[in-house]
PDB file of C-alpha atoms and ligand atoms in Angstrom:
ATOM      1  CA  MET A 502       3.963  64.954  58.339  1.00 44.00           C
ATOM      2  CA  SER A 503       1.730  66.122  55.343  1.00 44.00           C
ATOM      3  CA  THR A 504      -0.710  64.128  53.767  1.00 56.00           C
ATOM      4  CA  SER A 505       0.410  64.824  50.219  1.00 91.00           C
ATOM      5  CA  LEU A 506       2.398  61.584  49.724  1.00 97.00           C
ATOM      6  CA  PRO A 507       4.039  61.013  46.528  1.00 98.00           C
ATOM      7  CA  ARG A 508       2.632  57.455  44.671  1.00 98.00           C
ATOM      8  CA  HIS A 509       6.014  56.645  43.431  1.00 98.00           C
ATOM      9  CA  VAL A 510       9.583  57.938  44.677  1.00 98.00           C
ATOM     10  CA  GLY A 511      12.766  57.147  43.039  1.00 98.00           C
ATOM     11  CA  ILE A 512      16.273  56.882  44.671  1.00 99.00           C
ATOM     12  CA  ILE A 513      19.663  57.770  43.426  1.00 98.00           C
ATOM     13  CA  MET A 514      21.647  56.457  46.207  1.00 98.00           C
ATOM     14  CA  ASP A 515      24.838  58.110  46.121  1.00 98.00           C
ATOM     15  CA  GLY A 516      27.911  58.892  48.400  1.00 98.00           C
ATOM     16  CA  ASN A 517      28.704  55.003  49.509  1.00 98.00           C
ATOM     17  CA  GLY A 518      32.466  55.438  48.335  1.00 98.00           C
ATOM     18  CA  ARG A 519      33.091  59.074  49.653  1.00 98.00           C
ATOM     19  CA  TRP A 520      31.302  57.692  53.196  1.00 98.00           C
ATOM     20  CA  ALA A 521      33.971  55.267  53.387  1.00 98.00           C
ATOM     21  CA  GLN A 522      36.613  57.178  52.101  1.00 98.00           C
ATOM     22  CA  VAL A 523      36.073  59.724  55.189  1.00 98.00           C
ATOM     23  CA  ARG A 524      36.239  56.852  57.513  1.00 98.00           C
ATOM     24  CA  ARG A 525      39.245  55.596  55.712  1.00 98.00           C
ATOM     25  CA  GLN A 526      37.647  52.114  55.063  1.00 98.00           C
ATOM     26  CA  PRO A 527      37.324  50.292  51.820  1.00 97.00           C
ATOM     27  CA  ARG A 528      34.788  51.454  49.364  1.00 97.00           C
ATOM     28  CA  ILE A 529      33.022  48.483  49.458  1.00 97.00           C
ATOM     29  CA  GLU A 530      32.137  49.191  53.212  1.00 98.00           C
ATOM     30  CA  GLY A 531      30.253  52.382  52.149  1.00 98.00           C
ATOM     31  CA  HIS A 532      28.224  50.058  49.884  1.00 98.00           C
ATOM     32  CA  ARG A 533      27.819  47.539  52.842  1.00 98.00           C
ATOM     33  CA  VAL A 534      26.262  50.087  55.136  1.00 98.00           C
ATOM     34  CA  GLY A 535      24.345  51.478  52.220  1.00 98.00           C
ATOM     35  CA  ALA A 536      22.570  48.069  51.804  1.00 98.00           C
ATOM     36  CA  GLU A 537      21.393  48.775  55.525  1.00 98.00           C
ATOM     37  CA  SER A 538      19.841  52.120  54.304  1.00 98.00           C
ATOM     38  CA  VAL A 539      18.086  50.181  51.535  1.00 98.00           C
ATOM     39  CA  ARG A 540      16.257  47.943  54.221  1.00 98.00           C
ATOM     40  CA  ASP A 541      15.485  51.028  56.210  1.00 98.00           C
ATOM     41  CA  ILE A 542      14.364  52.969  53.462  1.00 98.00           C
ATOM     42  CA  THR A 543      12.218  49.948  51.889  1.00 98.00           C
ATOM     43  CA  ARG A 544      10.385  48.857  55.168  1.00 97.00           C
ATOM     44  CA  ALA A 545       9.621  52.919  56.070  1.00 98.00           C
ATOM     45  CA  SER A 546       8.317  53.171  52.394  1.00 98.00           C
ATOM     46  CA  ARG A 547       5.909  50.236  52.813  1.00 98.00           C
ATOM     47  CA  GLN A 548       4.885  51.573  56.141  1.00 97.00           C
ATOM     48  CA  LEU A 549       4.138  54.973  55.003  1.00 98.00           C
ATOM     49  CA  GLY A 550       2.028  53.394  52.154  1.00 97.00           C
ATOM     50  CA  LEU A 551       4.067  54.228  49.112  1.00 98.00           C
ATOM     51  CA  GLU A 552       2.803  52.607  46.186  1.00 98.00           C
ATOM     52  CA  ALA A 553       5.910  52.319  44.502  1.00 98.00           C
ATOM     53  CA  LEU A 554      10.362  52.686  45.163  1.00 98.00           C
ATOM     54  CA  THR A 555      12.627  52.613  42.487  1.00 99.00           C
ATOM     55  CA  LEU A 556      16.115  52.058  43.819  1.00 98.00           C
ATOM     56  CA  TYR A 557      19.213  52.910  41.581  1.00 98.00           C
ATOM     57  CA  ALA A 558      21.398  50.078  42.491  1.00 98.00           C
ATOM     58  CA  PHE A 559      23.729  49.644  39.646  1.00 98.00           C
ATOM     59  CA  SER A 560      24.232  51.297  36.658  1.00 97.00           C
ATOM     60  CA  SER A 561      24.966  50.286  32.991  1.00 96.00           C
ATOM     61  CA  GLN A 562      28.267  52.497  33.685  1.00 95.00           C
ATOM     62  CA  ASN A 563      28.880  50.676  36.537  1.00 97.00           C
ATOM     63  CA  TRP A 564      30.393  47.492  35.068  1.00 98.00           C
ATOM     64  CA  SER A 565      33.538  49.815  34.183  1.00 97.00           C
ATOM     65  CA  ARG A 566      34.244  50.181  37.937  1.00 97.00           C
ATOM     66  CA  PRO A 567      37.293  47.968  39.234  1.00 96.00           C
ATOM     67  CA  ALA A 568      36.689  44.391  38.956  1.00 97.00           C
ATOM     68  CA  ASP A 569      36.505  43.690  42.732  1.00 96.00           C
ATOM     69  CA  GLU A 570      34.043  46.354  43.663  1.00 97.00           C
ATOM     70  CA  VAL A 571      31.776  45.137  40.842  1.00 98.00           C
ATOM     71  CA  ALA A 572      31.971  41.606  42.481  1.00 98.00           C
ATOM     72  CA  ALA A 573      31.595  42.895  46.280  1.00 97.00           C
ATOM     73  CA  LEU A 574      28.426  44.963  44.691  1.00 98.00           C
ATOM     74  CA  MET A 575      27.274  41.305  43.330  1.00 98.00           C
ATOM     75  CA  GLN A 576      27.458  39.436  46.555  1.00 98.00           C
ATOM     76  CA  LEU A 577      25.828  42.089  48.474  1.00 98.00           C
ATOM     77  CA  LEU A 578      22.938  42.055  45.991  1.00 98.00           C
ATOM     78  CA  ARG A 579      22.446  38.218  46.347  1.00 98.00           C
ATOM     79  CA  ASP A 580      22.956  39.098  50.039  1.00 98.00           C
ATOM     80  CA  TYR A 581      20.098  41.217  50.058  1.00 98.00           C
ATOM     81  CA  LEU A 582      18.209  39.100  47.824  1.00 98.00           C
ATOM     82  CA  ILE A 583      18.029  36.261  50.010  1.00 98.00           C
ATOM     83  CA  ASP A 584      18.227  37.961  53.368  1.00 97.00           C
ATOM     84  CA  GLU A 585      15.324  40.010  52.509  1.00 97.00           C
ATOM     85  CA  ARG A 586      13.041  37.557  50.718  1.00 98.00           C
ATOM     86  CA  ALA A 587      10.813  36.875  53.958  1.00 97.00           C
ATOM     87  CA  GLU A 588      10.680  40.587  54.882  1.00 97.00           C
ATOM     88  CA  ILE A 589       9.527  40.898  50.933  1.00 98.00           C
ATOM     89  CA  MET A 590       6.886  38.210  51.060  1.00 98.00           C
ATOM     90  CA  ASP A 591       5.444  38.828  54.453  1.00 97.00           C
ATOM     91  CA  ASN A 592       4.613  42.068  53.472  1.00 97.00           C
ATOM     92  CA  GLN A 593       3.158  42.054  50.396  1.00 97.00           C
ATOM     93  CA  ILE A 594       5.752  43.732  48.477  1.00 98.00           C
ATOM     94  CA  ARG A 595       6.232  42.651  44.636  1.00 98.00           C
ATOM     95  CA  LEU A 596       9.459  43.176  43.437  1.00 98.00           C
ATOM     96  CA  HIS A 597      10.441  43.918  39.910  1.00 98.00           C
ATOM     97  CA  ALA A 598      13.726  44.566  38.342  1.00 98.00           C
ATOM     98  CA  ILE A 599      14.501  46.889  35.321  1.00 98.00           C
ATOM     99  CA  GLY A 600      17.826  47.123  33.417  1.00 98.00           C
ATOM    100  CA  ASP A 601      19.725  44.459  31.570  1.00 98.00           C
ATOM    101  CA  ILE A 602      19.169  41.998  33.901  1.00 98.00           C
ATOM    102  CA  GLU A 603      20.548  39.101  31.599  1.00 97.00           C
ATOM    103  CA  ARG A 604      24.339  40.760  31.668  1.00 98.00           C
ATOM    104  CA  LEU A 605      23.909  40.088  35.798  1.00 98.00           C
ATOM    105  CA  PRO A 606      25.638  36.971  36.972  1.00 98.00           C
ATOM    106  CA  PRO A 607      23.687  33.928  37.869  1.00 98.00           C
ATOM    107  CA  LEU A 608      24.343  34.234  41.844  1.00 98.00           C
ATOM    108  CA  VAL A 609      22.438  37.751  41.682  1.00 98.00           C
ATOM    109  CA  ARG A 610      19.880  36.930  38.692  1.00 98.00           C
ATOM    110  CA  ASP A 611      18.602  33.178  40.346  1.00 98.00           C
ATOM    111  CA  PRO A 612      17.705  34.698  43.519  1.00 98.00           C
ATOM    112  CA  LEU A 613      16.002  38.022  41.713  1.00 98.00           C
ATOM    113  CA  ASP A 614      14.145  35.918  39.231  1.00 98.00           C
ATOM    114  CA  ALA A 615      12.710  33.716  41.743  1.00 98.00           C
ATOM    115  CA  LEU A 616      11.743  36.682  44.380  1.00 98.00           C
ATOM    116  CA  CYS A 617      10.328  38.600  41.509  1.00 98.00           C
ATOM    117  CA  ARG A 618       8.048  35.648  40.394  1.00 98.00           C
ATOM    118  CA  ASP A 619       7.196  34.739  43.781  1.00 98.00           C
ATOM    119  CA  SER A 620       6.195  38.239  44.733  1.00 98.00           C
ATOM    120  CA  ALA A 621       4.490  38.753  41.359  1.00 98.00           C
ATOM    121  CA  ASP A 622       0.958  38.820  42.837  1.00 98.00           C
ATOM    122  CA  HIS A 623       1.570  41.274  45.559  1.00 98.00           C
ATOM    123  CA  ARG A 624      -0.397  44.275  46.020  1.00 97.00           C
ATOM    124  CA  GLY A 625       1.511  46.166  48.736  1.00 96.00           C
ATOM    125  CA  MET A 626       4.166  48.273  47.241  1.00 98.00           C
ATOM    126  CA  THR A 627       6.359  47.633  44.018  1.00 98.00           C
ATOM    127  CA  LEU A 628      10.089  47.702  44.869  1.00 98.00           C
ATOM    128  CA  THR A 629      11.554  48.417  41.707  1.00 98.00           C
ATOM    129  CA  LEU A 630      15.798  47.531  41.435  1.00 98.00           C
ATOM    130  CA  ALA A 631      17.443  49.328  38.595  1.00 98.00           C
ATOM    131  CA  LEU A 632      20.064  46.729  37.864  1.00 98.00           C
ATOM    132  CA  SER A 633      22.699  47.089  34.821  1.00 98.00           C
ATOM    133  CA  TYR A 634      20.466  50.211  34.405  1.00 98.00           C
ATOM    134  CA  GLY A 635      20.333  53.234  32.144  1.00 98.00           C
ATOM    135  CA  GLY A 636      17.636  55.626  31.231  1.00 98.00           C
ATOM    136  CA  ARG A 637      19.031  55.970  27.516  1.00 98.00           C
ATOM    137  CA  GLU A 638      19.459  52.219  26.955  1.00 97.00           C
ATOM    138  CA  SER A 639      15.932  51.445  28.285  1.00 98.00           C
ATOM    139  CA  LEU A 640      14.626  54.157  25.799  1.00 98.00           C
ATOM    140  CA  ALA A 641      16.803  52.746  22.947  1.00 98.00           C
ATOM    141  CA  ARG A 642      15.363  49.162  24.033  1.00 98.00           C
ATOM    142  CA  ALA A 643      11.758  50.584  23.617  1.00 98.00           C
ATOM    143  CA  ALA A 644      12.338  52.028  20.215  1.00 98.00           C
ATOM    144  CA  ARG A 645      13.745  48.825  19.228  1.00 98.00           C
ATOM    145  CA  THR A 646      10.726  47.018  20.402  1.00 98.00           C
ATOM    146  CA  LEU A 647       8.325  49.519  18.680  1.00 98.00           C
ATOM    147  CA  ALA A 648      10.473  49.672  15.610  1.00 98.00           C
ATOM    148  CA  ALA A 649      10.159  45.626  15.392  1.00 98.00           C
ATOM    149  CA  GLN A 650       6.362  46.007  15.597  1.00 98.00           C
ATOM    150  CA  VAL A 651       6.308  48.470  12.839  1.00 98.00           C
ATOM    151  CA  ALA A 652       8.730  45.989  10.559  1.00 98.00           C
ATOM    152  CA  ALA A 653       6.129  43.446  11.305  1.00 98.00           C
ATOM    153  CA  GLY A 654       3.181  44.954  10.280  1.00 98.00           C
ATOM    154  CA  THR A 655       1.440  45.076  13.615  1.00 98.00           C
ATOM    155  CA  LEU A 656       2.056  48.903  14.689  1.00 98.00           C
ATOM    156  CA  ARG A 657       1.234  52.099  12.465  1.00 98.00           C
ATOM    157  CA  PRO A 658       3.967  54.521  12.821  1.00 98.00           C
ATOM    158  CA  GLU A 659       1.256  57.225  13.408  1.00 97.00           C
ATOM    159  CA  ALA A 660      -0.091  55.456  16.354  1.00 97.00           C
ATOM    160  CA  ILE A 661       3.279  55.969  18.524  1.00 98.00           C
ATOM    161  CA  ASP A 662       2.849  58.658  21.016  1.00 98.00           C
ATOM    162  CA  VAL A 663       3.933  59.465  24.363  1.00 97.00           C
ATOM    163  CA  ASP A 664       1.643  57.167  26.101  1.00 97.00           C
ATOM    164  CA  THR A 665       2.609  54.391  23.608  1.00 97.00           C
ATOM    165  CA  LEU A 666       6.289  54.820  24.189  1.00 98.00           C
ATOM    166  CA  GLY A 667       6.093  55.087  27.929  1.00 98.00           C
ATOM    167  CA  LYS A 668       3.917  51.727  28.202  1.00 98.00           C
ATOM    168  CA  THR A 669       6.980  50.006  26.189  1.00 98.00           C
ATOM    169  CA  LEU A 670       9.298  51.242  28.961  1.00 98.00           C
ATOM    170  CA  PRO A 671      10.032  48.782  31.787  1.00 98.00           C
ATOM    171  CA  THR A 672       8.520  51.171  34.163  1.00 98.00           C
ATOM    172  CA  GLY A 673       5.250  51.449  32.194  1.00 98.00           C
ATOM    173  CA  GLU A 674       3.097  49.777  34.605  1.00 97.00           C
ATOM    174  CA  LEU A 675       4.132  51.588  37.519  1.00 98.00           C
ATOM    175  CA  PRO A 676       2.672  54.954  38.908  1.00 98.00           C
ATOM    176  CA  PRO A 677       4.172  57.977  37.376  1.00 97.00           C
ATOM    177  CA  LEU A 678       7.399  58.926  39.033  1.00 98.00           C
ATOM    178  CA  ASP A 679       6.563  61.983  41.481  1.00 98.00           C
ATOM    179  CA  LEU A 680       9.687  62.422  43.591  1.00 98.00           C
ATOM    180  CA  LEU A 681      13.507  61.627  42.869  1.00 98.00           C
ATOM    181  CA  ILE A 682      15.599  62.112  45.357  1.00 98.00           C
ATOM    182  CA  ARG A 683      19.712  61.932  44.813  1.00 98.00           C
ATOM    183  CA  THR A 684      21.974  61.685  48.147  1.00 98.00           C
ATOM    184  CA  SER A 685      25.500  62.929  48.056  1.00 98.00           C
ATOM    185  CA  GLY A 686      24.981  66.649  47.534  1.00 98.00           C
ATOM    186  CA  GLU A 687      25.853  65.698  43.719  1.00 98.00           C
ATOM    187  CA  GLN A 688      23.181  67.389  41.618  1.00 98.00           C
ATOM    188  CA  ARG A 689      22.917  65.058  38.308  1.00 97.00           C
ATOM    189  CA  ILE A 690      20.395  62.555  37.203  1.00 97.00           C
ATOM    190  CA  SER A 691      22.921  60.230  35.591  1.00 97.00           C
ATOM    191  CA  ASN A 692      20.963  58.410  33.076  1.00 98.00           C
ATOM    192  CA  PHE A 693      18.205  57.493  35.587  1.00 98.00           C
ATOM    193  CA  MET A 694      14.592  57.481  34.606  1.00 98.00           C
ATOM    194  CA  LEU A 695      15.343  60.258  31.974  1.00 98.00           C
ATOM    195  CA  TRP A 696      11.601  59.842  30.582  1.00 98.00           C
ATOM    196  CA  GLU A 697       9.836  58.928  33.661  1.00 98.00           C
ATOM    197  CA  ALA A 698      11.444  62.173  35.678  1.00 98.00           C
ATOM    198  CA  ALA A 699       9.825  64.519  33.271  1.00 97.00           C
ATOM    199  CA  TYR A 700       7.345  65.909  35.742  1.00 96.00           C
ATOM    200  CA  ALA A 701       8.931  64.523  38.909  1.00 97.00           C
ATOM    201  CA  GLU A 702       9.998  66.863  41.772  1.00 98.00           C
ATOM    202  CA  LEU A 703      13.708  66.785  42.199  1.00 98.00           C
ATOM    203  CA  VAL A 704      15.295  66.769  45.770  1.00 98.00           C
ATOM    204  CA  PHE A 705      18.944  66.834  46.251  1.00 98.00           C
ATOM    205  CA  VAL A 706      20.616  66.131  49.797  1.00 98.00           C
ATOM    206  CA  ASP A 707      23.661  66.623  51.082  1.00 98.00           C
ATOM    207  CA  VAL A 708      23.502  63.278  52.862  1.00 98.00           C
ATOM    208  CA  MET A 709      25.699  60.258  51.916  1.00 98.00           C
ATOM    209  CA  TRP A 710      23.534  56.955  51.278  1.00 98.00           C
ATOM    210  CA  PRO A 711      24.764  55.155  54.242  1.00 98.00           C
ATOM    211  CA  ASP A 712      23.820  57.756  56.533  1.00 98.00           C
ATOM    212  CA  PHE A 713      20.320  58.141  54.759  1.00 98.00           C
ATOM    213  CA  ARG A 714      17.671  56.383  56.725  1.00 98.00           C
ATOM    214  CA  ARG A 715      14.111  56.990  57.401  1.00 98.00           C
ATOM    215  CA  ASN A 716      14.293  60.458  59.217  1.00 98.00           C
ATOM    216  CA  GLU A 717      16.110  61.929  55.950  1.00 98.00           C
ATOM    217  CA  LEU A 718      13.172  60.464  54.091  1.00 98.00           C
ATOM    218  CA  TYR A 719      10.614  61.926  56.094  1.00 98.00           C
ATOM    219  CA  LYS A 720      12.268  65.378  55.716  1.00 98.00           C
ATOM    220  CA  CYS A 721      12.433  64.790  51.290  1.00 98.00           C
ATOM    221  CA  LEU A 722       8.534  63.996  51.507  1.00 98.00           C
ATOM    222  CA  GLU A 723       8.026  67.293  53.387  1.00 97.00           C
ATOM    223  CA  ALA A 724      10.039  68.948  50.957  1.00 97.00           C
ATOM    224  CA  TYR A 725       7.825  67.193  48.243  1.00 97.00           C
ATOM    225  CA  ALA A 726       4.749  67.973  49.800  1.00 96.00           C
ATOM    226  CA  ALA A 727       5.603  71.826  49.911  1.00 94.00           C
ATOM    227  CA  ARG A 728       6.041  72.164  46.229  1.00 92.00           C
ATOM    228  CA  GLU A 729       3.368  73.104  43.635  1.00 82.00           C
ATOM    229  CA  ARG A 730       3.142  70.767  40.942  1.00 82.00           C
ATOM    230  CA  ARG A 731       1.875  72.709  37.833  1.00 80.00           C
ATOM    231  CA  PHE A 732       2.698  70.217  34.893  1.00 85.00           C
ATOM    232  CA  GLY A 733       2.872  73.351  32.878  1.00 84.00           C
ATOM    233  CA  LEU A 734      -0.294  74.658  33.694  1.00 86.00           C
ATOM    234  CA  THR A 735      -0.491  78.226  35.734  1.00 82.00           C
ATOM    235  CA  SER A 736      -1.242  78.566  39.368  1.00 82.00           C
ATOM    236  CA  ALA A 737      -4.564  79.946  38.850  1.00 84.00           C
ATOM    237  CA  GLN A 738      -5.781  77.368  36.475  1.00 79.00           C
ATOM    238  CA  LEU A 739      -4.691  74.572  38.779  1.00 80.00           C
ATOM    239  CA  ALA A 740      -6.510  76.238  41.413  1.00 82.00           C
ATOM    240  CA  GLU A 741      -9.724  76.160  39.162  1.00 84.00           C
ATOM    241  CA  THR A 742      -9.347  72.822  37.699  1.00 74.00           C
ATOM    242  CA  GLU A 743      -8.284  70.691  40.808  1.00 67.00           C
ATOM    243  CA  SER A 744      -7.511  68.319  38.285  1.00 60.00           C
ATOM    244  CA  ASP A 745      -5.202  65.368  39.139  1.00 61.00           C
ATOM    245  CA  VAL A 746      -4.540  64.592  35.448  1.00 54.00           C
ATOM    246  CA  GLU A 747      -0.878  64.718  34.359  1.00 53.00           C
ATOM    247  CA  PRO A 748      -0.680  66.911  31.251  1.00 50.00           C
ATOM    248  CA  THR A 749       1.753  65.554  28.888  1.00 45.00           C
ATOM    249  CA  ALA A 750       3.397  68.449  27.446  1.00 40.00           C
ATOM    250  CA  GLY A 751       4.653  72.031  28.438  1.00 39.00           C
TER     251      GLY A 751
HETATM  252  C1  FPP B 394      26.945  54.878  44.461  1.00 97.78           C
HETATM  253  O1  FPP B 394      27.664  55.427  45.319  1.00 97.78           O
HETATM  254  C2  FPP B 394      26.254  53.641  44.785  1.00 97.78           C
HETATM  255  C3  FPP B 394      26.494  52.627  43.914  1.00 97.78           C
HETATM  256  C4  FPP B 394      27.128  52.496  42.571  1.00 97.78           C
HETATM  257  C5  FPP B 394      25.961  51.307  44.241  1.00 97.78           C
HETATM  258  C6  FPP B 394      24.358  51.390  45.150  1.00 97.78           C
HETATM  259  C7  FPP B 394      24.473  50.002  46.314  1.00 97.78           C
HETATM  260  C8  FPP B 394      23.982  49.966  47.528  1.00 97.78           C
HETATM  261  C9  FPP B 394      23.495  51.259  47.821  1.00 97.78           C
HETATM  262  C10 FPP B 394      24.214  48.795  48.162  1.00 97.78           C
HETATM  263  C11 FPP B 394      23.174  47.348  47.585  1.00 97.78           C
HETATM  264  C12 FPP B 394      22.365  47.616  46.823  1.00 97.78           C
HETATM  265  C13 FPP B 394      21.057  46.843  47.336  1.00 97.78           C
HETATM  266  C14 FPP B 394      19.894  46.955  46.655  1.00 97.78           C
HETATM  267  C15 FPP B 394      21.117  45.986  48.528  1.00 97.78           C
HETATM  268  P1  FPP B 394      29.240  55.692  44.856  1.00 97.78           P
HETATM  269  O2  FPP B 394      29.972  54.484  44.855  1.00 97.78           O
HETATM  270  O3  FPP B 394      29.230  55.915  43.370  1.00 97.78           O
HETATM  271  O4  FPP B 394      29.628  56.457  45.960  1.00 97.78           O
HETATM  272  P2  FPP B 394      31.050  57.805  45.748  1.00 97.78           P
HETATM  273  O5  FPP B 394      30.063  58.552  44.478  1.00 97.78           O
HETATM  274  O6  FPP B 394      30.868  58.324  46.965  1.00 97.78           O
HETATM  275  O7  FPP B 394      32.030  57.002  44.928  1.00 97.78           O
END
């Protein structure tokens, strides 16, 4: 494996329903096996030494799915938070959640809040679950926060720049998103980390999420290591500077 490891990997975990459909099983079975992939990918990411892993587990739009599927996903999330608590605590993983968390039912929010709180000092890896999350919604919320500060007279409009807005997002304290993976063969961002993905390398894989285990992750990391990240510069400039500073435009 190459030594050029991303600091922060985001994953759009897609294809659970289709995985189940071809096996003539209910969609929720795809989500259940998908939760096993979450466990394996989290463990492998920690072992590899990633600083941050962000998983798109439930979008703002997923609330519109059939009620029984939403209920089953909430139960799976609860089971995950309870079953993985010891693993997260023992491995110095910090659990973080982004999205409209208030909208989650208490059966998820209670174990989520407890684990986020209890793991807050951990420095091993930050595992962020995007729950009831939308990239646009997240940007709108950040804009509201800044507008309120302007209205209160604590922030000058001219002081709002890329850095200010980025830090106001719920991902503001995480390392920059280096690699964004989407499973299932679809090639869309689907409202995930729209701002954060500005300079991320995108890797789309044909594997359905329930089949995406650590060997598939290793292949994505190999693909990432083979990319040249230019951040708007030319290859020649990059070779000259060997800078690891990420420019903000271009
Ligand atoms: C997308 O597949 C997946 C989801 C909407 C839910 C993701 C949830 C899990 C992987 C399991 C629980 C999560 C955790 C963190 C334990 P899809 O249903 O849209 O698949 P399709 O496009 O084939 O229908």
